[in-house]
Tab-separated table of C-alpha atoms in Angstrom:
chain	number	residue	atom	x	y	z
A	26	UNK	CA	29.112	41.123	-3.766
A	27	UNK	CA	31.723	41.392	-6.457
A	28	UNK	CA	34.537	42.414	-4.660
A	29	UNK	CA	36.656	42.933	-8.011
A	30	UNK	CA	37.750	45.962	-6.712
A	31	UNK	CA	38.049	45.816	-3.093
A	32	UNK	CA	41.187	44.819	-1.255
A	33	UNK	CA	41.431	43.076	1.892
A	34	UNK	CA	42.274	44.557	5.572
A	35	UNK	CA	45.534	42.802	5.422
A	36	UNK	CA	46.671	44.869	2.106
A	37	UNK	CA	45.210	48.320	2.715
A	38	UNK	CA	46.762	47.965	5.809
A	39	UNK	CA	50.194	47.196	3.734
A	40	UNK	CA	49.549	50.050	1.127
A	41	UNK	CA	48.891	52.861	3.614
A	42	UNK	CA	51.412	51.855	6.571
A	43	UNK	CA	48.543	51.598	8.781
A	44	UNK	CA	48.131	48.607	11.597
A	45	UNK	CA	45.258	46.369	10.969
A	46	UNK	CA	44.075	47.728	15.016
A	47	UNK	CA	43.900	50.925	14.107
A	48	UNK	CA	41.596	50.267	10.890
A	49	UNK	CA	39.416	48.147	13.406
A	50	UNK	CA	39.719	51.196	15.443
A	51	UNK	CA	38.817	53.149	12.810
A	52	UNK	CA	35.952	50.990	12.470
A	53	UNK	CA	34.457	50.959	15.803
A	54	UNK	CA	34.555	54.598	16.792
A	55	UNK	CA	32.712	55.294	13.182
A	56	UNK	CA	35.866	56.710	11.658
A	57	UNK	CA	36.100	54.399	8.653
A	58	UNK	CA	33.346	51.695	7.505
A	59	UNK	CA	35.101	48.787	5.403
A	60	UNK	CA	32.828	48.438	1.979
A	61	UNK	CA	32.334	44.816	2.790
A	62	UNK	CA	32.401	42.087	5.770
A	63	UNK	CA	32.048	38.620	4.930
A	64	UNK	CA	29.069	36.867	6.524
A	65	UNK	CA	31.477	33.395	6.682
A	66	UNK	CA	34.714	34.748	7.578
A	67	UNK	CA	33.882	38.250	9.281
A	68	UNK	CA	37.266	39.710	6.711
A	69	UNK	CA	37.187	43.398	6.194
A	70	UNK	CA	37.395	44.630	2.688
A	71	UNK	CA	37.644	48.475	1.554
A	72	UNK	CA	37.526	50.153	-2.215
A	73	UNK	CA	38.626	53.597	-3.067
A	74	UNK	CA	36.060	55.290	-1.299
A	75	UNK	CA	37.113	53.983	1.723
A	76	UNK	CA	40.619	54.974	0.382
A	77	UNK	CA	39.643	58.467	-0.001
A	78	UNK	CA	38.615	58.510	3.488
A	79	UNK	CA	41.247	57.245	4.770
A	80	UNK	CA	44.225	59.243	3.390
A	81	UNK	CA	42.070	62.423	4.600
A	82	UNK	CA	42.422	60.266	8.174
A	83	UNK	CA	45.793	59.945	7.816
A	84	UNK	CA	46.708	63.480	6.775
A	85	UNK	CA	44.689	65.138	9.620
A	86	UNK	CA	46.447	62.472	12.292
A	87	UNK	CA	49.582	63.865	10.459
A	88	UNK	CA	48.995	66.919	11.592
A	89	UNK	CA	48.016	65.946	14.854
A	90	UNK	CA	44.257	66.428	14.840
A	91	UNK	CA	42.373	64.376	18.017
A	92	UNK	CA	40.316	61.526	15.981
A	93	UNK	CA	37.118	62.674	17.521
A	94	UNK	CA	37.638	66.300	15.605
A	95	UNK	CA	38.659	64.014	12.766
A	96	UNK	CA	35.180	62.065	12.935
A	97	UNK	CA	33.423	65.739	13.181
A	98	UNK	CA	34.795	66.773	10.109
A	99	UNK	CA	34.099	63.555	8.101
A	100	UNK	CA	30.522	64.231	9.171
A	101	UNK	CA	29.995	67.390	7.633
A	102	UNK	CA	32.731	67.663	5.443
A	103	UNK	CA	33.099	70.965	3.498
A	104	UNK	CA	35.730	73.731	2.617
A	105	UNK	CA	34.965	76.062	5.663
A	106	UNK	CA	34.361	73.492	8.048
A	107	UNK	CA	37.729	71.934	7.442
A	108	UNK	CA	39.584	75.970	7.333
A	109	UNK	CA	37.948	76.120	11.167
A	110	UNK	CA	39.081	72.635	11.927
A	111	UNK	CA	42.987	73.927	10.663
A	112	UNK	CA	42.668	76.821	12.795
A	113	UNK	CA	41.227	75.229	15.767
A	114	UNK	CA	44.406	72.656	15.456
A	115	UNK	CA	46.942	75.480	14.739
A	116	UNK	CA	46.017	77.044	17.805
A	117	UNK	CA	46.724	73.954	19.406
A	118	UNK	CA	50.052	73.087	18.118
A	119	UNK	CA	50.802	76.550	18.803
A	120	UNK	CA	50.223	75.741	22.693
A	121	UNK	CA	52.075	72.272	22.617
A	122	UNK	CA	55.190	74.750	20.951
A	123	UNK	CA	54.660	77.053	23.845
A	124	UNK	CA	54.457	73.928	26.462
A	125	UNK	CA	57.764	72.137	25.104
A	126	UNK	CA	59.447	75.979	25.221
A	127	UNK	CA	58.688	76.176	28.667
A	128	UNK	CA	59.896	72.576	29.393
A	129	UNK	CA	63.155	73.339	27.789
A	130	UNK	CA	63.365	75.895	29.871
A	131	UNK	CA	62.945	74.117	33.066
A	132	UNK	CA	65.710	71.235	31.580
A	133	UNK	CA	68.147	74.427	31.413
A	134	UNK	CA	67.369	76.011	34.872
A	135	UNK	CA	67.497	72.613	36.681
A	136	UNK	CA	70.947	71.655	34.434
A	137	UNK	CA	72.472	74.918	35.409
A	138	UNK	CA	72.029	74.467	39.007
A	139	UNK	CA	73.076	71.248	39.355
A	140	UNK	CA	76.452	71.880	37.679
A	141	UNK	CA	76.628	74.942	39.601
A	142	UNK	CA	75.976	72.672	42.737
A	143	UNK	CA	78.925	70.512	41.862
A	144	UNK	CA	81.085	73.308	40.890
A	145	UNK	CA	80.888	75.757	43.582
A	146	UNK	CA	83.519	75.004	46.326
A	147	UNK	CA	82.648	73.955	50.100
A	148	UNK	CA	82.661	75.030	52.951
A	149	UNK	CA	83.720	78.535	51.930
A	150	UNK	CA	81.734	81.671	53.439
A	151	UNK	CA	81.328	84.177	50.240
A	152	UNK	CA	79.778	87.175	49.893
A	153	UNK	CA	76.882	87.233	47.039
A	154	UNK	CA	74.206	88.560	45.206
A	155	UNK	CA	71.118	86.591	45.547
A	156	UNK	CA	69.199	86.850	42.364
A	157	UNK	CA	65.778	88.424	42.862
A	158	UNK	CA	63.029	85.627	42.623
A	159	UNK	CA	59.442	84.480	43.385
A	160	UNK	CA	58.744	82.263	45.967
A	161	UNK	CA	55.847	80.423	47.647
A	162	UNK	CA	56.132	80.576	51.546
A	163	UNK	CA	54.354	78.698	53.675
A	164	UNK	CA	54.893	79.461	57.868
A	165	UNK	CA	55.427	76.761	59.695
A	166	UNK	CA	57.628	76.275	63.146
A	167	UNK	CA	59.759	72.320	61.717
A	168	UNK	CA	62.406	70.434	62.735
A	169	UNK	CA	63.694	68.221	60.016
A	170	UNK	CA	65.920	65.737	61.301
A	171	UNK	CA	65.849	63.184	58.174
A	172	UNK	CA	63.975	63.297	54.552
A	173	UNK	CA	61.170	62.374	55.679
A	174	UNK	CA	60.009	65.185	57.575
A	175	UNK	CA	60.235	67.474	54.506
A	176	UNK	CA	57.110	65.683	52.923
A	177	UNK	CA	53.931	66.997	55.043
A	178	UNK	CA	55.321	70.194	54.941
A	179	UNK	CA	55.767	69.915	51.166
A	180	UNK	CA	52.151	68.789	50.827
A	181	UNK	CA	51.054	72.513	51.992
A	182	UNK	CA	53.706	73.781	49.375
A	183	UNK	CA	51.287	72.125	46.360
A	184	UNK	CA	48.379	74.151	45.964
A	185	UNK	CA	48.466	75.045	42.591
A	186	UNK	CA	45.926	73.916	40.352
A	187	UNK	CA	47.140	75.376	37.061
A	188	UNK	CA	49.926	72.706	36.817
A	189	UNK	CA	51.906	70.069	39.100
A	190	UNK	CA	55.167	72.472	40.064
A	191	UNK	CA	58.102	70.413	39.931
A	192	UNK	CA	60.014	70.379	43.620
A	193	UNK	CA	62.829	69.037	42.286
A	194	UNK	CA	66.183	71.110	43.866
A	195	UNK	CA	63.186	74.097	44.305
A	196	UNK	CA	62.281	73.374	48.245
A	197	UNK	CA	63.870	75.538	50.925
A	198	UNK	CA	63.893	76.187	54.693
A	199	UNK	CA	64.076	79.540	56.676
A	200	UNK	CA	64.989	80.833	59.718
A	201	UNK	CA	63.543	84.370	60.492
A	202	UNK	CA	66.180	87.232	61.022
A	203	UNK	CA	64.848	87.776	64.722
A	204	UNK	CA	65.693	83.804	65.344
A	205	UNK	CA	68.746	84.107	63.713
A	206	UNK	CA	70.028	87.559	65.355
A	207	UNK	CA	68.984	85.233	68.548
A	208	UNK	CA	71.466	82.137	66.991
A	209	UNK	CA	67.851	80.381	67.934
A	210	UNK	CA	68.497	77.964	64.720
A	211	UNK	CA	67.304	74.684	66.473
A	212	UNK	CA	64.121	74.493	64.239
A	213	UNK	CA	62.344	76.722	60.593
A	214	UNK	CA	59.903	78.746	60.788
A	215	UNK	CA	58.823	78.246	57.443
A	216	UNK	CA	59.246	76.545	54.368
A	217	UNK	CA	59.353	77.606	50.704
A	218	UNK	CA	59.337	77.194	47.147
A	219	UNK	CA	61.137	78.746	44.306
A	220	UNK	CA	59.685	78.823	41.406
A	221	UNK	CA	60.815	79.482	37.865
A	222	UNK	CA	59.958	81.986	35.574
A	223	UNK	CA	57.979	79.993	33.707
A	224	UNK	CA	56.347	78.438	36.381
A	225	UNK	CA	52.384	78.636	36.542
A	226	UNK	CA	51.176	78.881	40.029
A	227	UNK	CA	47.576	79.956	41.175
A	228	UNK	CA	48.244	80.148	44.607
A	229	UNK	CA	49.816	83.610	46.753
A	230	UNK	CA	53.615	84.199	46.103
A	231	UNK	CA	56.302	86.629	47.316
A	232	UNK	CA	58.874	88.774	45.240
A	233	UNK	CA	62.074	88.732	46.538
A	234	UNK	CA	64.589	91.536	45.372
A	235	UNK	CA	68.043	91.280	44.211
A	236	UNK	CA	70.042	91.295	47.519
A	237	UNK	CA	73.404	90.845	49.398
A	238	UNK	CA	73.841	87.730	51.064
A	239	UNK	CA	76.534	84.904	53.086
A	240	UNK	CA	76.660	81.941	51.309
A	241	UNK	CA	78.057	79.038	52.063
A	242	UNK	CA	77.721	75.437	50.534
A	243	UNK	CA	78.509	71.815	52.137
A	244	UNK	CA	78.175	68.146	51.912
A	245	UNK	CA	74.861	66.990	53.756
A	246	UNK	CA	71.660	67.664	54.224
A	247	UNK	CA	68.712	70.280	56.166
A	248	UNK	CA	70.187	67.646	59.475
A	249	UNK	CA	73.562	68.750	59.103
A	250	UNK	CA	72.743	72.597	59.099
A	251	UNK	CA	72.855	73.780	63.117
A	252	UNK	CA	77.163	73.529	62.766
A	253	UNK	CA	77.135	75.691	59.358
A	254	UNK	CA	74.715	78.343	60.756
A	255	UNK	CA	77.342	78.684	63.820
A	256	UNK	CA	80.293	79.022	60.800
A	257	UNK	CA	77.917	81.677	59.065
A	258	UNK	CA	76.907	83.631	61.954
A	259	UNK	CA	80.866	83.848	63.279
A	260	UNK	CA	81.428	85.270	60.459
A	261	UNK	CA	78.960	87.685	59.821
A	262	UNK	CA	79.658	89.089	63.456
A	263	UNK	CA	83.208	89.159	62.670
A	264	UNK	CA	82.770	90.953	59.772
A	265	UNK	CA	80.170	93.262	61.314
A	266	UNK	CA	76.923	92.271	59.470
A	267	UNK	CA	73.490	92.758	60.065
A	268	UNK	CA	71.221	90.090	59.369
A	269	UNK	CA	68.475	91.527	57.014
A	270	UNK	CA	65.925	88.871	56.202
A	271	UNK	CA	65.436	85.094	56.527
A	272	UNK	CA	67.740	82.581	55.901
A	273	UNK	CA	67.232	80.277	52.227
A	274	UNK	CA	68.722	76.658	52.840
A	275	UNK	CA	67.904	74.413	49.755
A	276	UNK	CA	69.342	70.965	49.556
A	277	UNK	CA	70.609	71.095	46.221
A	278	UNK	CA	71.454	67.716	45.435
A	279	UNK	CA	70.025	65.315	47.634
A	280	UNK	CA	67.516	61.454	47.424
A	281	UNK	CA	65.904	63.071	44.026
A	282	UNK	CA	68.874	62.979	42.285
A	283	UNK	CA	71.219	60.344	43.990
A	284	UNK	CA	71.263	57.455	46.307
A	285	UNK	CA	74.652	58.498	47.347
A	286	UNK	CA	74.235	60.812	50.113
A	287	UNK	CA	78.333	61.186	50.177
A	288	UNK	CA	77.219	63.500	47.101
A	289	UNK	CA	74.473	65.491	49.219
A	290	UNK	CA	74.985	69.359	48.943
A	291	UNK	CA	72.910	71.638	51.037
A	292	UNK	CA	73.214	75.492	50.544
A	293	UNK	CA	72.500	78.126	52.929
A	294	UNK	CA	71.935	81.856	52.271
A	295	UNK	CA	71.801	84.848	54.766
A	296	UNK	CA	70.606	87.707	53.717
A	297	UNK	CA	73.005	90.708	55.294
A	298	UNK	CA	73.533	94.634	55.459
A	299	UNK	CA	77.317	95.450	55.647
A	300	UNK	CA	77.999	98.055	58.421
């Protein structure tokens, strides 16, 4: 075969920044045939037709096409074929956009709260506003006396199957208001998780209003609670409070985001009614 014209792997794979694996690839999924092989030496060789299809490779990877959707069109290659193949492909980069939005997102909730976690002073009681929020609440009757008790119970939290929901910072604890009124806060009766706006979640949540709670913040973990529910429920009696809902204690920095546990900050929230 004259081969006047043709250029080796080696070269095309020089003149159109391609790897020589991918035009093998190219090869074996029936993306891109080389014009000639030699018998003796098994060398690739391609010509400008094989040029031709290869810039309409590279311009469709460009724009992020899946090579199989690639190989459809260079099987039946014509003007509206390749309009529904842009469309189909707009659509998805439209959904990636969408995707990365929402991951932002997340990166901005979880950055706020763990400034907010290192900002916030300790072992103060304040009165707050509890954002309203939707949660996924799961009864249980725990004790948690180390990390490790938090897992099976976290196991019944993940029953989405939209998308894996991130724990991180998002897993709480509560005491009912009955237990509490009863200073019964020896063991949970359930567990939670918040999730974020943007969250997808298939499984049954709760809305939580907007409402008036104790707060107060301090260096350990769910093990260290029983003393700061004492602090919190002093002072809601000597302030004259009613307890109006169950209590929200989320380990905001803990294992997941330091090996320290000097750094550990837990936060628990009462939900009240001011006499």
């Amino acid at each position: 075969m004259d081969r006047k014209n043709l250029f080796p792997i080696g070269e095309v794979s020089k003149l159109f920044h391609i790897s020589v694996s991918s035009l093998r690839h190219y090869e074996t999924i029936g993306l891109l045939t080389p014009a000639y092989i030699s018998p003796d030496s098994g060398y690739r060789y391609y010509g400008p037709e094989q040029f031709e299809v290869l810039n309409t490779i590279r311009y469709l990877r460009a724009l992020d096409m899946p090579l199989p959707e690639i190989a459809d069109f260079l099987r039946n290659r014509d003007i509206d074929r390749i309009e529904e193949k842009l469309q189909q492909q707009k659509q998805a980069v439209l959904q990636k956009q969408q995707a990365l939005k929402r991951t932002e997102q997340k990166i901005d909730h979880r950055l706020r709260w763990l400034r907010d976690a290192q900002s916030t002073p300790l072992d103060t009681v304040c009165l707050m506003r509890l954002p309203a929020c939707r949660i996924v609440w799961v009864s249980d009757c725990l004790r948690i006396g180390a990390s490790a008790d938090m897992e099976a119970p976290i196991r019944k939290l993940d029953r989405s199957d939209a998308e894996a929901v991130v724990f991180l910072g998002k897993v709480g604890l509560g005491i009912s208001a009955e237990h509490l009124q009863r200073a019964q806060t020896a063991q949970y009766d359930g567990i939670f998780l918040i999730l974020d706006q943007e969250d997808i979640y298939t499984g049954e949540t709760l809305d939580l209003p907007e409402t008036l709670c104790v707060r107060l913040r301090f260096r350990g973990s769910h093990a260290d609670a029983p003393a700061q529910y004492r602090k919190l429920l002093r002072y809601m009696d000597e302030h004259r409070m009613q307890i109006s809902g169950f209590s929200r204690e989320i380990t905001l920095i803990d294992y997941g985001v330091t090996n320290d546990t000097k750094k550990f900050v837990t936060e628990i929230c009462i939900p009240v009614r001011c006499s």
